[in-house]
Amino acid sequence: MTTYGAGGPREGEEPWERLLRSVFGADADEAIAELRARGMDVDALNAAAGLADDPAMMDQVLSQVRSLLSSTTGGPVNPDVSHDIARQVAVAEGDPSVDAVERRTTVDALRVAELWLDAVTDVAPSGGSRFVWSRSEWVERTIPAWNTLVEPVARSVVAALTGVLREHLPEDLDMSLSEMGLPPGMAAMLGGGPGGFDPSELVERLGAAMFGMQVGQAAGAMSREVFGLTDLGVPLVDEPVAALLPTNVAAFAEGLDAPLEEVRLYLALREAAHSRLFTHVTWLRGHLHGLVDAYARGITIDTEALEDAVSHIDPTDPAAMQAALSGGIFGIPTTEEQKSTLARLETSLALVEGWVDEVATTAALPHLPHAMSLREMIRRRRAAGGPAEQTFATLIGLELRPRRSREAAALWALIGRETGSARRDDVWAHPDLMPTALDLDDPAGYLARREQVAEEQADVDRAIEELLSGTASGDEDTPADDDGETSED
């Protein structure tokens, strides 16, 4: 019989022992010893597991259990689960491999897009690689970013769930479990009883697994909708790259008046513009992620709603806990501070989307007959949000959609007309120069307000210069004695 390493199954073990050892590793010895000491009925437990006569089924279950209750990072989202689920969902409805022709035409489109953008913006090309991805390849490259976005919310929810479950665990967990048909001593494995394990550890592992499932579902579903890396507005990779998914681009082009070639080029323009912006506006990535984190950190859990939900589920049932985590029962409220953070985030996302919209369309107009209709289609698509995007919004309690992208595009267009593309792009030089929600409400007044701020700053600078100059002159005019010493009163 095969013997596994530390924490794995050992020769001569019963199926139930293999199951415990796969879940709890070194801690399984204590649980197994406790169960045996209490006179556990081996045959009954094996029969309850339903696995004694099916080694293949046992291996499959063990693999799933390890994946669910193990985390390589110890964080609130199990990255292995999110990765595996996302890959499965991405290919569930087909994930054609990118052939040589698609790869060449897509890379050519991204290359042409850079040339067209050079004529309308002073923001330089990113200098990064150009990628052509399948849906599963998109998942591979972006799933770490999805995990990171969800982590702050997951941490708050799992912490609240742990506290509530600890309060609702029966004082005599052994008796409660025995009434469910489980053997005496099982409480030791679940964390109850003197000297047992901490039940919060099990809840944290389950919570991480359940959030991993939901992240994987959302990311996998989005892989069937996105065109590249620009769809969410927040950067999904660390390095400066541009990427398109030919399968999704072709699906979007079906039914449109514009030919596939035009659709591909227009989306390539958007992708390349987005890559330029986040490469050269070095503060922008951290600014957006900081706002998302600040919003998530401010989340407070509605413990009354959570307690009500927990009182109706079995804390030892992972399926019930998953339903609780995914059912929107946490009632996450929005505080005044969060409303302010959300407003700033929505404005920032709108400014990014508006600039990309304006620059990409300006670059497309001389070359693509359907540029304006494609612009409108993308705007409507971004405003509505797909099913996967809505699922993700429910998961983190935050919609990452630029609600005011039309107003932002109009503002960027006005700045460009009045001051030129160079001055327009210089606005990204510092976050203090960025337009505000007020500027989106009144684009026409933006330049006047900026001019007034500039004049006020100039007045302050002149006053400081005069003050310093006057001090210096006073020092020079101070009379001195014949012996060179400064006279004193």
XYZ file of C-alpha atoms in Angstrom:
489
model
C 0.000 0.000 0.000
C 1.280 3.453 -0.834
C 2.733 5.409 2.068
C 2.595 9.201 2.030
C 4.773 11.766 3.733
C 4.151 13.648 6.962
C 0.539 14.595 7.380
C -0.536 12.186 4.615
C -2.190 8.743 4.786
C -0.203 5.905 6.314
C -0.141 2.209 5.629
C -2.996 0.274 7.200
C -5.122 3.319 7.959
C -8.883 3.270 7.724
C -10.547 5.564 5.139
C -11.866 7.872 7.857
C -8.341 8.259 9.234
C -7.067 9.194 5.792
C -9.784 11.813 5.578
C -8.901 13.381 8.928
C -5.194 13.337 8.159
C -5.710 14.991 4.781
C -7.676 17.820 6.394
C -5.783 18.482 9.624
C -2.259 17.264 8.863
C -0.218 16.850 12.042
C -3.225 17.776 14.206
C -4.997 14.652 12.962
C -3.027 12.400 15.343
C -4.653 14.104 18.326
C -8.130 13.852 16.823
C -7.673 10.190 15.830
C -6.361 9.281 19.284
C -9.308 11.061 20.899
C -11.799 9.208 18.719
C -10.227 5.835 19.426
C -10.039 6.547 23.159
C -13.767 7.237 23.182
C -14.508 3.827 21.650
C -15.420 5.083 18.192
C -17.197 2.505 15.969
C -14.829 2.184 12.996
C -17.287 0.315 10.773
C -20.029 2.837 11.454
C -17.795 5.780 10.627
C -16.535 4.186 7.424
C -20.106 3.419 6.409
C -21.161 6.968 7.208
C -18.336 8.249 5.009
C -19.606 5.999 2.211
C -16.074 5.635 0.882
C -14.702 2.373 2.211
C -15.325 0.380 -0.937
C -14.473 3.057 -3.480
C -10.788 4.092 -3.393
C -11.177 6.312 -6.477
C -14.019 8.227 -4.867
C -11.996 8.533 -1.678
C -9.060 10.056 -3.535
C -11.369 12.519 -5.276
C -12.981 13.583 -2.003
C -9.613 13.923 -0.295
C -8.376 16.125 -3.102
C -11.428 18.379 -2.849
C -11.196 18.593 0.941
C -7.513 19.525 0.822
C -8.282 22.248 -1.700
C -11.167 23.644 0.315
C -9.567 23.711 3.739
C -5.979 24.541 2.905
C -4.552 27.900 2.000
C -1.040 28.526 0.812
C -1.103 32.103 2.090
C -3.183 31.931 5.250
C -5.207 34.869 3.934
C -8.973 35.382 3.824
C -9.213 34.128 0.217
C -7.932 30.673 -0.742
C -5.953 31.360 -3.939
C -5.813 27.720 -4.994
C -9.594 27.419 -4.902
C -10.166 30.720 -6.730
C -7.656 29.730 -9.405
C -9.110 26.275 -10.008
C -12.731 27.452 -10.052
C -11.913 30.360 -12.373
C -10.176 28.045 -14.834
C -13.116 25.641 -14.800
C -15.671 28.410 -15.370
C -13.551 30.038 -18.100
C -13.516 26.886 -20.221
C -17.018 25.653 -19.350
C -18.578 27.231 -22.446
C -15.565 26.720 -24.645
C -12.157 28.346 -24.755
C -10.736 28.078 -28.265
C -6.987 28.247 -28.570
C -5.668 31.313 -30.353
C -4.419 30.279 -33.781
C -1.504 31.835 -35.622
C -3.660 34.058 -37.837
C -5.614 35.501 -34.901
C -2.420 36.086 -32.981
C -0.760 37.913 -35.863
C -3.765 40.102 -36.723
C -4.335 41.013 -33.069
C -0.699 41.932 -32.452
C -0.747 43.986 -35.658
C -3.844 45.817 -34.428
C -2.124 46.686 -31.150
C 0.936 47.874 -33.074
C -1.137 50.073 -35.403
C -3.019 51.457 -32.406
C 0.233 52.767 -30.943
C 1.008 54.634 -34.177
C -2.430 56.249 -34.285
C -2.230 57.241 -30.609
C 1.125 58.952 -31.135
C -0.704 61.526 -33.259
C -3.216 62.522 -30.571
C -1.473 62.253 -27.189
C 1.860 63.140 -25.653
C 1.603 60.209 -23.239
C 4.262 57.865 -24.586
C 3.764 54.176 -25.398
C 4.099 51.864 -22.432
C 6.965 49.953 -23.993
C 5.481 46.740 -22.645
C 4.680 43.490 -24.368
C 1.625 42.846 -26.520
C -0.304 39.702 -25.660
C -3.049 37.696 -27.316
C -4.784 35.532 -24.730
C -7.364 32.827 -24.488
C -9.877 33.054 -21.646
C -7.934 30.664 -19.428
C -4.724 32.607 -20.072
C -6.505 35.797 -19.006
C -7.529 34.041 -15.776
C -3.955 32.918 -15.116
C -2.603 36.443 -15.425
C -5.348 38.308 -13.534
C -6.570 36.010 -10.724
C -4.010 37.371 -8.205
C -5.505 40.843 -8.662
C -9.030 39.532 -8.055
C -7.900 37.877 -4.829
C -6.260 41.110 -3.679
C -9.368 43.192 -4.396
C -11.582 40.843 -2.379
C -9.245 40.283 0.577
C -10.218 43.326 2.707
C -13.928 42.492 2.478
C -13.332 38.777 3.011
C -11.269 39.485 6.125
C -14.070 41.537 7.686
C -16.774 39.008 6.856
C -14.832 35.961 8.034
C -13.914 37.710 11.298
C -17.556 38.528 11.968
C -18.688 35.044 10.995
C -16.106 33.475 13.304
C -17.311 35.508 16.265
C -20.978 34.768 15.638
C -20.421 31.049 15.143
C -18.372 30.829 18.319
C -21.317 32.291 20.225
C -23.774 29.854 18.622
C -21.775 26.648 19.085
C -23.528 24.400 21.646
C -21.844 24.117 25.025
C -21.895 20.340 24.676
C -20.793 20.028 21.070
C -20.206 16.284 21.488
C -23.877 15.703 22.339
C -25.067 17.944 19.486
C -22.945 16.103 16.959
C -23.960 12.696 18.247
C -27.581 13.655 17.704
C -26.639 14.337 14.081
C -25.389 10.762 13.773
C -21.680 11.560 14.080
C -19.446 9.609 16.469
C -18.518 10.846 19.967
C -15.294 12.850 20.022
C -15.903 14.598 16.728
C -16.000 17.878 18.665
C -12.257 17.577 19.165
C -11.778 17.682 15.435
C -14.104 20.671 15.049
C -12.560 22.634 17.868
C -14.908 22.103 20.795
C -14.205 20.837 24.299
C -11.277 21.336 26.666
C -7.943 20.925 24.950
C -9.583 20.787 21.527
C -8.809 22.860 18.500
C -9.903 26.481 18.114
C -13.170 26.471 16.116
C -12.187 29.806 14.562
C -9.459 28.027 12.609
C -11.991 25.792 10.897
C -14.311 28.725 10.204
C -11.448 30.780 8.775
C -10.432 27.936 6.486
C -14.006 27.441 5.344
C -14.475 31.172 4.852
C -11.292 31.410 2.778
C -12.460 28.471 0.683
C -15.928 29.904 0.153
C -14.595 33.317 -0.842
C -12.144 31.540 -3.121
C -15.090 29.829 -4.791
C -16.908 33.110 -5.307
C -13.850 34.944 -6.609
C -13.205 32.074 -8.988
C -16.805 32.115 -10.202
C -16.733 35.887 -10.811
C -13.301 35.954 -12.474
C -14.092 32.919 -14.607
C -17.370 34.460 -15.766
C -15.668 37.768 -16.545
C -13.112 35.947 -18.697
C -15.982 35.273 -21.102
C -16.932 38.964 -21.302
C -13.740 41.056 -21.189
C -11.819 42.294 -24.220
C -8.479 42.727 -22.469
C -7.202 44.402 -19.314
C -9.122 47.685 -19.490
C -12.676 46.531 -18.762
C -12.634 47.016 -15.005
C -10.724 50.304 -14.945
C -8.435 49.083 -12.156
C -5.109 47.567 -13.299
C -5.179 43.771 -13.201
C -1.460 43.145 -13.779
C 1.627 44.816 -12.379
C 3.705 45.111 -15.539
C 2.972 47.483 -18.457
C 1.278 45.248 -21.040
C -1.514 45.411 -23.580
C -3.646 42.342 -24.264
C -6.732 41.319 -26.215
C -8.885 38.183 -26.219
C -9.777 37.445 -29.875
C -12.616 35.067 -28.974
C -14.445 37.742 -26.970
C -13.680 40.469 -29.499
C -15.197 38.369 -32.289
C -18.264 37.558 -30.165
C -18.808 41.271 -29.496
C -18.467 42.105 -33.198
C -21.253 39.704 -34.161
C -24.378 41.631 -34.991
C -22.644 45.017 -35.207
C -22.606 47.067 -38.378
C -18.859 47.543 -38.090
C -16.637 44.795 -39.535
C -14.500 42.712 -37.188
C -11.320 44.491 -38.313
C -12.669 47.868 -37.207
C -13.904 46.478 -33.893
C -10.505 44.915 -33.244
C -8.666 48.147 -34.029
C -10.955 50.280 -31.877
C -10.577 47.949 -28.898
C -6.821 47.850 -29.492
C -6.771 51.660 -29.294
C -8.543 51.565 -25.942
C -6.232 48.876 -24.624
C -3.082 50.692 -25.722
C -4.288 54.047 -24.346
C -5.082 52.446 -20.994
C -1.635 50.836 -20.872
C 0.066 54.153 -21.653
C -1.825 55.967 -18.930
C -1.067 53.530 -16.121
C 2.553 53.162 -17.174
C 3.457 56.848 -17.179
C 1.067 58.219 -14.523
C 2.972 56.416 -11.795
C 0.744 57.526 -8.897
C -2.525 56.392 -10.501
C -2.342 52.661 -9.804
C -1.651 53.149 -6.090
C -4.310 55.852 -5.888
C -7.081 53.583 -7.199
C -6.050 50.561 -5.161
C -5.786 52.770 -2.086
C -9.354 53.986 -2.539
C -10.632 50.412 -2.977
C -8.772 49.322 0.172
C -10.007 52.333 2.143
C -13.587 51.568 1.190
C -13.216 47.902 2.115
C -11.560 48.646 5.448
C -14.519 50.790 6.405
C -17.013 47.994 5.907
C -18.950 47.074 9.036
C -20.903 43.859 9.161
C -24.575 43.845 10.122
C -24.135 41.379 12.962
C -27.865 41.130 13.646
C -28.522 39.927 10.106
C -25.531 37.629 10.343
C -26.644 36.156 13.657
C -30.108 35.554 12.265
C -28.649 33.716 9.289
C -26.230 31.683 11.375
C -29.014 30.617 13.741
C -30.623 28.820 10.808
C -27.564 27.009 9.471
C -25.404 24.188 10.729
C -21.911 25.572 11.483
C -20.407 22.216 10.599
C -22.002 22.223 7.128
C -19.728 23.884 4.523
C -22.534 23.979 1.951
C -24.772 25.973 4.301
C -21.933 28.341 5.118
C -21.246 28.893 1.429
C -24.914 29.746 0.880
C -24.678 32.236 3.744
C -21.598 33.889 2.311
C -23.057 34.136 -1.184
C -26.619 35.064 -0.367
C -26.095 38.756 0.319
C -27.268 38.367 3.906
C -24.518 40.405 5.526
C -26.241 43.716 4.968
C -23.020 45.706 4.535
C -23.906 49.332 5.261
C -22.233 52.375 3.709
C -20.889 54.866 6.240
C -20.443 58.580 5.554
C -16.703 58.042 5.235
C -17.288 55.244 2.758
C -19.655 57.419 0.742
C -16.914 60.008 0.428
C -14.371 57.367 -0.543
C -16.804 55.850 -3.038
C -17.442 59.250 -4.630
C -13.701 59.818 -5.052
C -13.255 56.336 -6.488
C -16.114 56.758 -8.963
C -14.710 60.109 -10.051
C -11.235 58.649 -10.537
C -12.566 55.686 -12.530
C -14.666 58.034 -14.643
C -11.630 60.218 -15.380
C -9.611 57.181 -16.468
C -12.421 55.851 -18.667
C -13.205 59.313 -20.029
C -9.598 59.971 -21.037
C -9.266 56.559 -22.683
C -12.605 57.109 -24.460
C -11.647 60.566 -25.738
C -8.099 59.732 -26.804
C -8.973 56.388 -28.436
C -11.910 57.865 -30.370
C -9.917 60.895 -31.477
C -7.226 58.552 -32.790
C -9.804 56.347 -34.522
C -11.852 59.009 -36.312
C -9.483 59.548 -39.287
C -9.208 55.789 -39.895
C -12.378 53.956 -38.770
C -15.734 54.870 -40.373
C -17.678 53.357 -37.485
C -15.613 54.976 -34.707
C -18.507 56.961 -33.201
C -20.946 54.041 -33.220
C -18.323 51.796 -31.624
C -17.721 54.447 -28.986
C -21.426 54.507 -28.152
C -21.625 50.698 -27.962
C -18.708 50.577 -25.517
C -20.223 53.367 -23.433
C -23.522 51.530 -23.099
C -21.761 48.290 -22.298
C -19.651 49.928 -19.587
C -22.657 51.721 -18.095
C -24.789 48.588 -17.859
C -22.139 46.149 -16.674
C -22.319 42.447 -17.459
C -23.652 39.684 -15.204
C -20.147 38.741 -14.060
C -19.341 42.343 -13.136
C -22.547 42.564 -11.127
C -21.674 39.322 -9.337
C -18.296 40.740 -8.415
C -19.908 43.962 -7.199
C -22.147 41.950 -4.881
C -19.143 40.036 -3.605
C -17.118 43.078 -2.534
C -20.016 45.475 -1.947
C -18.570 47.865 -4.496
C -19.301 48.579 -8.155
C -16.143 49.372 -10.070
C -17.987 51.099 -12.893
C -17.330 54.637 -14.175
C -20.855 55.972 -13.823
C -19.868 59.408 -15.086
C -17.609 58.501 -17.958
C -19.609 60.575 -20.471
C -19.154 63.728 -18.405
C -15.463 62.908 -17.969
C -14.964 62.397 -21.703
C -16.676 65.733 -22.372
C -14.358 67.409 -19.864
C -11.213 65.944 -21.438
C -12.471 66.973 -24.885
C -13.045 70.551 -23.687
C -9.586 70.767 -22.113
C -8.056 69.455 -25.317
C -9.919 71.955 -27.517
C -9.157 74.944 -25.311
C -5.564 74.223 -24.331
C -4.259 71.492 -26.648
C -3.514 67.814 -26.101
C -0.247 68.491 -24.269
C -1.938 70.618 -21.575
C -4.758 68.102 -21.385
C -2.354 65.247 -20.689
C -0.314 67.353 -18.227
C -3.307 67.281 -15.882
C -2.231 63.732 -14.970
C 1.107 65.027 -13.663
C -0.098 65.196 -10.048
C -3.233 64.079 -8.201
C -3.800 67.637 -6.949
C -4.380 68.729 -10.546
C -7.077 66.169 -11.225
C -10.639 67.327 -11.904
C -13.188 66.780 -9.149
C -16.832 65.746 -9.097
C -17.683 69.454 -9.310
C -15.741 69.673 -12.563
C -17.730 66.758 -13.966
C -20.920 68.610 -13.042
C -19.685 71.788 -14.762
C -17.007 70.971 -17.372
C -17.211 74.458 -18.884
C -16.167 76.034 -15.590
C -13.160 73.752 -15.056
C -10.607 75.972 -16.837
C -11.825 79.111 -15.070
C -11.544 77.393 -11.698
C -8.076 76.097 -12.502
C -7.011 79.575 -13.611
C -8.328 81.069 -10.370
C -6.436 78.463 -8.326
C -3.287 79.177 -10.335
C -3.631 82.926 -9.721
C -4.147 82.422 -6.006
C -1.085 80.203 -5.870
C 0.903 82.785 -7.810
C -0.137 85.478 -5.313
C 1.061 83.296 -2.452
C 4.365 82.656 -4.232
C 4.885 86.392 -4.837
C 4.124 87.204 -1.210
C 6.642 84.640 -0.013
C 9.229 85.937 -2.480
C 8.693 89.528 -1.370
C 8.941 88.527 2.269
C 12.207 86.718 1.696
C 13.495 89.528 -0.503
C 12.582 92.147 2.095
C 14.417 90.249 4.825
C 17.492 90.028 2.665
C 17.357 93.766 1.830
C 16.946 94.659 5.482
C 20.077 92.762 6.335
C 22.022 94.609 3.637
C 20.777 98.069 4.739
C 21.692 97.666 8.396
C 24.333 100.353 9.197
C 27.733 99.219 10.400
C 30.334 100.907 12.616
C 33.628 102.054 11.234
C 35.232 98.954 12.604
C 32.843 96.800 10.534
C 30.574 95.762 13.391
C 26.831 96.173 13.132
C 25.543 99.002 15.304
C 23.114 98.213 18.101
C 20.518 100.396 19.771
